[in-house]
mmCIF file of N, CA and C in Angstrom:
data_model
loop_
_atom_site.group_PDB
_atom_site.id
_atom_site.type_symbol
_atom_site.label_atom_id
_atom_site.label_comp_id
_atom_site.label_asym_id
_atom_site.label_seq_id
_atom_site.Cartn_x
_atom_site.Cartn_y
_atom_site.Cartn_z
ATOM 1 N N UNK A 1 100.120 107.911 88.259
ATOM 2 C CA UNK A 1 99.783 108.809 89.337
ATOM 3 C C UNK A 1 99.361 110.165 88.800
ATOM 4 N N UNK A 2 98.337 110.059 87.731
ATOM 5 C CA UNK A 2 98.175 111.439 87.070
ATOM 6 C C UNK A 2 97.209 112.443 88.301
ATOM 7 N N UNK A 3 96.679 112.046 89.224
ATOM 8 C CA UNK A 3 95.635 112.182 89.884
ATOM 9 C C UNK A 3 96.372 113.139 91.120
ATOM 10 N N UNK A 4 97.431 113.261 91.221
ATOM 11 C CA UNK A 4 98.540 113.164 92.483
ATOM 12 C C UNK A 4 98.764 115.332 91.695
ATOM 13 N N UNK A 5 98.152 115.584 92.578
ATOM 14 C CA UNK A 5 98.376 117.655 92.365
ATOM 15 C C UNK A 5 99.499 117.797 92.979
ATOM 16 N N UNK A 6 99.696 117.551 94.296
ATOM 17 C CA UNK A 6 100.696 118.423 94.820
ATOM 18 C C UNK A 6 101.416 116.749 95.306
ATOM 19 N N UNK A 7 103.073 117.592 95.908
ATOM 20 C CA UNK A 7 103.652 116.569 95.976
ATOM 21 C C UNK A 7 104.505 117.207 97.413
ATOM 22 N N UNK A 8 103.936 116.552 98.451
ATOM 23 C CA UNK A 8 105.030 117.367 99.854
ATOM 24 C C UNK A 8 106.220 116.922 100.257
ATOM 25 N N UNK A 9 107.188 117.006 100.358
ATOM 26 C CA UNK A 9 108.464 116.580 101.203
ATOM 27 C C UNK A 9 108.476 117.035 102.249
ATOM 28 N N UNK A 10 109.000 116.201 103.644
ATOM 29 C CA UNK A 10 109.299 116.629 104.544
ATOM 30 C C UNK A 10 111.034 116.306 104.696
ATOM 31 N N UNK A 11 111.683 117.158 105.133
ATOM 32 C CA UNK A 11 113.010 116.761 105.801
ATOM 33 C C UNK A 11 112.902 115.615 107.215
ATOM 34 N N UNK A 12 113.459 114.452 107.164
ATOM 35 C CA UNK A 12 113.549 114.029 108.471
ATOM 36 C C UNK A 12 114.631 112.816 108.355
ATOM 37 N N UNK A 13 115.536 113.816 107.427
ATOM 38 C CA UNK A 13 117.304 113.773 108.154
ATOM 39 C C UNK A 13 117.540 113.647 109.684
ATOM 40 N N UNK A 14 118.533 112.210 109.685
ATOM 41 C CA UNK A 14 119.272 112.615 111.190
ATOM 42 C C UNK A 14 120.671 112.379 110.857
ATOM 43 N N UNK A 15 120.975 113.360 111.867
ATOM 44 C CA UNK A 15 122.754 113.668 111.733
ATOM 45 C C UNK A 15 123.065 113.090 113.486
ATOM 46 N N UNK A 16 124.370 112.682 113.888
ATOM 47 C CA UNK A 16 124.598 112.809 115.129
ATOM 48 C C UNK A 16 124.544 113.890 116.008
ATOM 49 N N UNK A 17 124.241 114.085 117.385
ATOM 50 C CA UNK A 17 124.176 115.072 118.005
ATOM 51 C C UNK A 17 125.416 115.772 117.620
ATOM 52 N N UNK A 18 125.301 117.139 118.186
ATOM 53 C CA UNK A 18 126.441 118.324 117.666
ATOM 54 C C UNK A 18 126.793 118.666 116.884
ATOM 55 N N UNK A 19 126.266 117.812 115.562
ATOM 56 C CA UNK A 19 126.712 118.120 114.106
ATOM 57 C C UNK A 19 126.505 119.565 114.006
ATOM 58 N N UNK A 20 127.653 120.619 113.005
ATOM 59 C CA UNK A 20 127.707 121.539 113.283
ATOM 60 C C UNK A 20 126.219 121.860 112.262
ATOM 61 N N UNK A 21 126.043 121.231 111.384
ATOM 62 C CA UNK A 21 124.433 121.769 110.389
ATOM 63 C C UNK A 21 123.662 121.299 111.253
ATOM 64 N N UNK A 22 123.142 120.549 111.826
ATOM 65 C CA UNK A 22 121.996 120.124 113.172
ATOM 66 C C UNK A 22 121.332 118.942 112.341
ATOM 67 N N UNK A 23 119.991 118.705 112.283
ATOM 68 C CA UNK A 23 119.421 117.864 111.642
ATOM 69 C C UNK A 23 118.020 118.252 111.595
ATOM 70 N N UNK A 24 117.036 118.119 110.766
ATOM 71 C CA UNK A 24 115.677 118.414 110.780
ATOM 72 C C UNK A 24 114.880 117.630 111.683
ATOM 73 N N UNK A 25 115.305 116.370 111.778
ATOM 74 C CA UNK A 25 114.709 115.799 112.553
ATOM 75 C C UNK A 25 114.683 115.740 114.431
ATOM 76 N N UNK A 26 115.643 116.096 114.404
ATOM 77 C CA UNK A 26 116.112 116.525 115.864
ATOM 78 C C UNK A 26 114.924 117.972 115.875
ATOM 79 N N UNK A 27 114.394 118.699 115.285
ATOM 80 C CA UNK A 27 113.805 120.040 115.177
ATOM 81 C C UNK A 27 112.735 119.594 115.382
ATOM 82 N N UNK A 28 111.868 118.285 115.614
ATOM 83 C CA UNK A 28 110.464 117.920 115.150
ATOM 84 C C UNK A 28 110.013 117.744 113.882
ATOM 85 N N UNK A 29 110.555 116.636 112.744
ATOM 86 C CA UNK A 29 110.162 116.734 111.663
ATOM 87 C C UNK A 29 109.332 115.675 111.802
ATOM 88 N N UNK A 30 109.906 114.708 112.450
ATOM 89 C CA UNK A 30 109.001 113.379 112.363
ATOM 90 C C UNK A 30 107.102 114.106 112.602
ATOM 91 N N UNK A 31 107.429 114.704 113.394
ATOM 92 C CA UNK A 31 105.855 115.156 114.034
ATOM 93 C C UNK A 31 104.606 115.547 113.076
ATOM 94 N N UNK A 32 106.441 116.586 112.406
ATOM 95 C CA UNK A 32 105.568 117.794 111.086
ATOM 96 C C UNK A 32 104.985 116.580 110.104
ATOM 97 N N UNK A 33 105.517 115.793 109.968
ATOM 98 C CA UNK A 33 104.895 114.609 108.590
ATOM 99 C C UNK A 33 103.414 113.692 109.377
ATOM 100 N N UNK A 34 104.249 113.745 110.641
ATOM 101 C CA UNK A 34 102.600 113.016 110.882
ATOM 102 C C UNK A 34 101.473 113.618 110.998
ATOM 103 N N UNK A 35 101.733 114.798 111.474
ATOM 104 C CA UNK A 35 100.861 116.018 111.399
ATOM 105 C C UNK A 35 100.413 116.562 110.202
ATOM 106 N N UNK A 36 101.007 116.362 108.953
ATOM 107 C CA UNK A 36 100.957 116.401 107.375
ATOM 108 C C UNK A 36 100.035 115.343 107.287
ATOM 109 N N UNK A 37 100.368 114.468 107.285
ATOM 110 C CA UNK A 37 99.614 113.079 107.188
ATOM 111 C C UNK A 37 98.114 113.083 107.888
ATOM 112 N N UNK A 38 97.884 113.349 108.813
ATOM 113 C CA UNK A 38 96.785 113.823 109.714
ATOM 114 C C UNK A 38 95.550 114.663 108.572
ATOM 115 N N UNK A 39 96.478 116.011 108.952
ATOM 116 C CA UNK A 39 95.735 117.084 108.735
ATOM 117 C C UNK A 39 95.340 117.071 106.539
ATOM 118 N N UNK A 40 95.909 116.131 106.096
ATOM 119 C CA UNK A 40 95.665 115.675 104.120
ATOM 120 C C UNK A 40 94.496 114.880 104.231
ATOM 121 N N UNK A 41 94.741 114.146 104.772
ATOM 122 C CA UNK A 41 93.507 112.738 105.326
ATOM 123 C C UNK A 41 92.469 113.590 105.676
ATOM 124 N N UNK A 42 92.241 114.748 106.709
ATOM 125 C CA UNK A 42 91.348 114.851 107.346
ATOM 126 C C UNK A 42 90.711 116.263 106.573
ATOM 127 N N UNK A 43 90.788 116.874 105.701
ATOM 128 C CA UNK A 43 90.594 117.892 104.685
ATOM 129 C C UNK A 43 90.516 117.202 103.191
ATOM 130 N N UNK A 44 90.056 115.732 103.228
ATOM 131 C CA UNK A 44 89.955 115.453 102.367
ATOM 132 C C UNK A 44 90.963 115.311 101.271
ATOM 133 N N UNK A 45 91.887 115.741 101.142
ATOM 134 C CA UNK A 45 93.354 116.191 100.094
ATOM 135 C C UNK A 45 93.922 114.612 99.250
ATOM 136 N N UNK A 46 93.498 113.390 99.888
ATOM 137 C CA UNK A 46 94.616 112.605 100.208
ATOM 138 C C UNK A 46 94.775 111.975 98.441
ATOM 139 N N UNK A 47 93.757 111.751 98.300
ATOM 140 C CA UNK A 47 93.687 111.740 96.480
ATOM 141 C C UNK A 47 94.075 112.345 95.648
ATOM 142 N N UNK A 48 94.610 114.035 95.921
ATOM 143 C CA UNK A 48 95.499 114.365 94.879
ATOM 144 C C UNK A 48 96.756 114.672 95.544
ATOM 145 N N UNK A 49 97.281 114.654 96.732
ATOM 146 C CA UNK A 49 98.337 115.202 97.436
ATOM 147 C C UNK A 49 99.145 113.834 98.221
ATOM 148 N N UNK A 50 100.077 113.792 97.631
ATOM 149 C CA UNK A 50 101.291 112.893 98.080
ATOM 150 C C UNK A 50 101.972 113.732 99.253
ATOM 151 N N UNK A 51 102.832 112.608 100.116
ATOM 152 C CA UNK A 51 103.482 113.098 100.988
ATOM 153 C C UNK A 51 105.008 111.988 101.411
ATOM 154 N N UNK A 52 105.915 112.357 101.677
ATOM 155 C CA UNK A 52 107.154 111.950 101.554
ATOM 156 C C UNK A 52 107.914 112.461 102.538
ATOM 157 N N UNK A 53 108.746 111.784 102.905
ATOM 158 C CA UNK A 53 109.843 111.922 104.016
ATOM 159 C C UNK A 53 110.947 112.408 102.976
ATOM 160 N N UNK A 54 111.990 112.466 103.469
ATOM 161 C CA UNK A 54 113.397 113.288 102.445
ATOM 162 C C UNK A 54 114.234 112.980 103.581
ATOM 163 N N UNK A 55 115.502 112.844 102.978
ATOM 164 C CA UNK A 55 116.544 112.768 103.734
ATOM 165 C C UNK A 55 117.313 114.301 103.119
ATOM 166 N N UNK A 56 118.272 114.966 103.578
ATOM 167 C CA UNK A 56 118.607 116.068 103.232
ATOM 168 C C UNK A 56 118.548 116.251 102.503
ATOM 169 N N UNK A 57 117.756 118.177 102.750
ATOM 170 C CA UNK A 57 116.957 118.449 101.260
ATOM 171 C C UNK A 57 118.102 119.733 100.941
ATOM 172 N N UNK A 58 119.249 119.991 102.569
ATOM 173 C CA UNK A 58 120.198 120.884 102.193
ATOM 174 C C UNK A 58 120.307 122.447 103.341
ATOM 175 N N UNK A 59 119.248 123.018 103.101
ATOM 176 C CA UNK A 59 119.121 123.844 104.451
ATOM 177 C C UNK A 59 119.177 123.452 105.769
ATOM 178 N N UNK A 60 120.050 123.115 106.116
ATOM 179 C CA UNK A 60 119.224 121.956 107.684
ATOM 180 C C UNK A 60 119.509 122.971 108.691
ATOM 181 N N UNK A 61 120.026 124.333 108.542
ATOM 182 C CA UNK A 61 120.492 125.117 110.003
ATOM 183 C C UNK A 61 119.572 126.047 109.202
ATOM 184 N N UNK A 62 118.173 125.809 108.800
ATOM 185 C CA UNK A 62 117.338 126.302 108.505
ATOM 186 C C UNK A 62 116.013 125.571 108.883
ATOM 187 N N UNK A 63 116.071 124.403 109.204
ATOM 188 C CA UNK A 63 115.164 123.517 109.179
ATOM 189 C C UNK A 63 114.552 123.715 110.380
ATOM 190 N N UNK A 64 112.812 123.062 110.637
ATOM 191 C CA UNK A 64 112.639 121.848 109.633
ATOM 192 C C UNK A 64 112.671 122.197 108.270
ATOM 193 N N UNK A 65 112.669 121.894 107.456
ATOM 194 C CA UNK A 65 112.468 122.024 105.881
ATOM 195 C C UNK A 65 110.926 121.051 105.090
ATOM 196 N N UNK A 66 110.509 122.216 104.257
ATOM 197 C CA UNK A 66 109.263 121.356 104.205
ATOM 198 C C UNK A 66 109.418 122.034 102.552
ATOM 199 N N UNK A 67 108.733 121.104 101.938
ATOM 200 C CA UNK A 67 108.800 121.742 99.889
ATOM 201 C C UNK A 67 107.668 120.946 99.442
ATOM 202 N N UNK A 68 106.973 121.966 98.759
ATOM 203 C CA UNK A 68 105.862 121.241 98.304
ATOM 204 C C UNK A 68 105.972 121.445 96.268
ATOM 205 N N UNK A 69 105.631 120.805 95.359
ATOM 206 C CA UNK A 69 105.466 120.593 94.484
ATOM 207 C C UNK A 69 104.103 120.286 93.836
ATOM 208 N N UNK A 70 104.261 121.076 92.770
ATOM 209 C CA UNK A 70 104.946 121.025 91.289
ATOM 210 C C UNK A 70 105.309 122.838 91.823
ATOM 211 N N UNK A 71 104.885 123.324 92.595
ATOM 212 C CA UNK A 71 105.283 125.041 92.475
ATOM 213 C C UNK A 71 106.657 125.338 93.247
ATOM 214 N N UNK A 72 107.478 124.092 93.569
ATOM 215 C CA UNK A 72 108.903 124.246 94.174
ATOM 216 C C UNK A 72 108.743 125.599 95.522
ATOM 217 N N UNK A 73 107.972 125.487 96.274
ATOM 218 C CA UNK A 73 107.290 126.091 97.402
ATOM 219 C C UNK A 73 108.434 125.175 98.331
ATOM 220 N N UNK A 74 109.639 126.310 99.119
ATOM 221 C CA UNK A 74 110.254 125.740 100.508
ATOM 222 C C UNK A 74 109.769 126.676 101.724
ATOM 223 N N UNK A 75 109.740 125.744 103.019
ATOM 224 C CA UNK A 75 109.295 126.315 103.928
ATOM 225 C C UNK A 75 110.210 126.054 105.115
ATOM 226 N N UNK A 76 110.619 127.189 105.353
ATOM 227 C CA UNK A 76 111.889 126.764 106.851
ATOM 228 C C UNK A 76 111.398 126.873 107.944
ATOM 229 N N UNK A 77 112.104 125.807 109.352
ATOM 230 C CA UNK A 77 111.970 126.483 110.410
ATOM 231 C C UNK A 77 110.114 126.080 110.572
ATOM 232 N N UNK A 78 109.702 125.198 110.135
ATOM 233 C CA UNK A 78 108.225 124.978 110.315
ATOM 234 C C UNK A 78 108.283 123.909 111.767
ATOM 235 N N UNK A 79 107.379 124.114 112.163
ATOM 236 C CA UNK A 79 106.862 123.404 113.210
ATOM 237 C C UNK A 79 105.373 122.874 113.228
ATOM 238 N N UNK A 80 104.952 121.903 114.286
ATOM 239 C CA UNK A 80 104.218 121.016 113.702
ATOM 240 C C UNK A 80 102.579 121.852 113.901
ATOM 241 N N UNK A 81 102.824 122.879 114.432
ATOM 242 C CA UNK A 81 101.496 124.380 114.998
ATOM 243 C C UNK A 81 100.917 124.631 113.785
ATOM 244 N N UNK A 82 102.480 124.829 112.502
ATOM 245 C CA UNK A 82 102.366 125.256 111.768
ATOM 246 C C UNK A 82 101.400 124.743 110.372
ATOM 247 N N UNK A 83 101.530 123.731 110.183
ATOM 248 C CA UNK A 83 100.723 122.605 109.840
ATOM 249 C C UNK A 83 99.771 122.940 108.848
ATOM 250 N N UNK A 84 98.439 123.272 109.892
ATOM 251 C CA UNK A 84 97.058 123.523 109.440
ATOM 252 C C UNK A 84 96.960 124.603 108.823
ATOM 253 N N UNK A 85 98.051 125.267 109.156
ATOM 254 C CA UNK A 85 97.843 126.966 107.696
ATOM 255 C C UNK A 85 98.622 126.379 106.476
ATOM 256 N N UNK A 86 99.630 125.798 106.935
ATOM 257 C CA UNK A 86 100.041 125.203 105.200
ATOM 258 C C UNK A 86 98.709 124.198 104.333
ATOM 259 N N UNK A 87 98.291 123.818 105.469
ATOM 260 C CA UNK A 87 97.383 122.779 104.930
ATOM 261 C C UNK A 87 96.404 123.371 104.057
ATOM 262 N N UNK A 88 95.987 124.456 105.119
ATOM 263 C CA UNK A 88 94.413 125.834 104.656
ATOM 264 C C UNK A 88 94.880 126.678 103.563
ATOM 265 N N UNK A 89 96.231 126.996 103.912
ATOM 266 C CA UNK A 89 96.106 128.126 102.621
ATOM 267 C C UNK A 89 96.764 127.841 101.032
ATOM 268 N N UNK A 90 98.130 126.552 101.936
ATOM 269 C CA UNK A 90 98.641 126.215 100.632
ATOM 270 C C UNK A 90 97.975 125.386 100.096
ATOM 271 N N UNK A 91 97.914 123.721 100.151
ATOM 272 C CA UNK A 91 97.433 123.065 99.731
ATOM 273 C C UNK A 91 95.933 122.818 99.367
ATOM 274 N N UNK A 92 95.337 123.831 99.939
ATOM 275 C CA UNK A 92 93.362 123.742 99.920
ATOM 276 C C UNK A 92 93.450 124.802 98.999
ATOM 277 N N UNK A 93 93.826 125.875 98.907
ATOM 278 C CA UNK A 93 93.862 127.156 98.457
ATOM 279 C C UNK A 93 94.625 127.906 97.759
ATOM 280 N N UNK A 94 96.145 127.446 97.483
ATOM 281 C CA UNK A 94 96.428 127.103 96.547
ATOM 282 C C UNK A 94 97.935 128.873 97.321
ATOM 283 N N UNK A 95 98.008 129.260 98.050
ATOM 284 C CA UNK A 95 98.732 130.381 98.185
ATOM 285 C C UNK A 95 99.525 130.162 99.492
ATOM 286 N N UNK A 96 101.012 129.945 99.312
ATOM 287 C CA UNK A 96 102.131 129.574 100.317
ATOM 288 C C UNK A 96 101.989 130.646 101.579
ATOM 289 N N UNK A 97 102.313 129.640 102.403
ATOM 290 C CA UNK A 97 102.877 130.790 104.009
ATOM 291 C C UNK A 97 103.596 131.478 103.679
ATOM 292 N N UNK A 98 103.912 132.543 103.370
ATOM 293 C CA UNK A 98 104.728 133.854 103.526
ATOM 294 C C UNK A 98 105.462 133.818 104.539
ATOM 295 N N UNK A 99 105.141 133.557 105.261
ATOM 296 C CA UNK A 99 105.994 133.896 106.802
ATOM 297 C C UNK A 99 106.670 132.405 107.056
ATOM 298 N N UNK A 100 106.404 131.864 106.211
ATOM 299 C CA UNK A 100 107.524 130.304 106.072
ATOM 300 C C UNK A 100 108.427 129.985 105.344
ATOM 301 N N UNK A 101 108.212 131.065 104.336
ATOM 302 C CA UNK A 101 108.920 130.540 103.290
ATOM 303 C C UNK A 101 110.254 130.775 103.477
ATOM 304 N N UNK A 102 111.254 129.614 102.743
ATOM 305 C CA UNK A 102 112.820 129.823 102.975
ATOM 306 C C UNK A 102 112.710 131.115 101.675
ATOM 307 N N UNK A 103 113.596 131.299 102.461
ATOM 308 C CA UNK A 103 114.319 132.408 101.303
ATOM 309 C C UNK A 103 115.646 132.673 102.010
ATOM 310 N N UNK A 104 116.662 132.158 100.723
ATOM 311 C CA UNK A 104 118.335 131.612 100.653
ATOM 312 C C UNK A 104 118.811 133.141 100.744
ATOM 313 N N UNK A 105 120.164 133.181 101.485
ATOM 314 C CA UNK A 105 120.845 134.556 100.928
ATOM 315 C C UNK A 105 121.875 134.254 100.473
ATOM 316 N N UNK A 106 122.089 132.840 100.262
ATOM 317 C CA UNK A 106 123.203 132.427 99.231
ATOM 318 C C UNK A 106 123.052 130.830 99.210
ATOM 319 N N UNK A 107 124.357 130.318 99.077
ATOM 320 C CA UNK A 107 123.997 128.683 98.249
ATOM 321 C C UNK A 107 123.353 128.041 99.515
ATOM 322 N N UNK A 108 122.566 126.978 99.064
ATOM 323 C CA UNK A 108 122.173 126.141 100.003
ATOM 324 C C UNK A 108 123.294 125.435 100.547
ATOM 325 N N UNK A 109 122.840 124.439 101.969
ATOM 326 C CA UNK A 109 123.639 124.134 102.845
ATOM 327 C C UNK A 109 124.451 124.303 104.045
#
């Protein structure tokens, strides 16, 4: 898979209702991946950019949770709107959402 640039995870963990961490998927993750899936295919991407489901990636009362690779790029709290700018700026263009990005103020979880 030398051909494979970037590498996306999506969170789409499920926990039972009320769990006190929540679940990503309960947030719309399923959507965000199909909407990933969509919007790689349709920008051409799909030849160097993998895409993956995840089961807890750890932030989940942060989530959805989205991480893209090899630049260890996390993105919290994304929704599926959000999408086409990760698509445009990160993955086409090579420079993360700012306004997505997780940023921890202590350990994950």
């Amino acid at each position: 898979m030398e051909h494979i640039k970037r590498h996306v995870f999506v969170c789409i963990n499920q926990r039972p209702p009320n769990h006190p961490k929540g679940c990503c998927q309960s947030k719309g993750s399923i959507e965000i991946a199909q909407a990933l899936t969509e919007a790689i295919e349709a920008n051409g991407l799909s030849d160097h950019t993998a895409l993956a489901g995840a089961t807890c990636l750890g932030p989940c009362t942060l989530g959805p949770t989205v991480v893209v690779y090899p630049e260890g790029v996390w993105f919290q709290g994304v929704k599926a709107e959000d999408v086409a700018q990760i698509v445009e700026e990160h993955l086409k263009n090579g420079r993360p959402v700012e306004r997505l990005r997780l940023r921890l103020p202590g350990p994950v979880g």
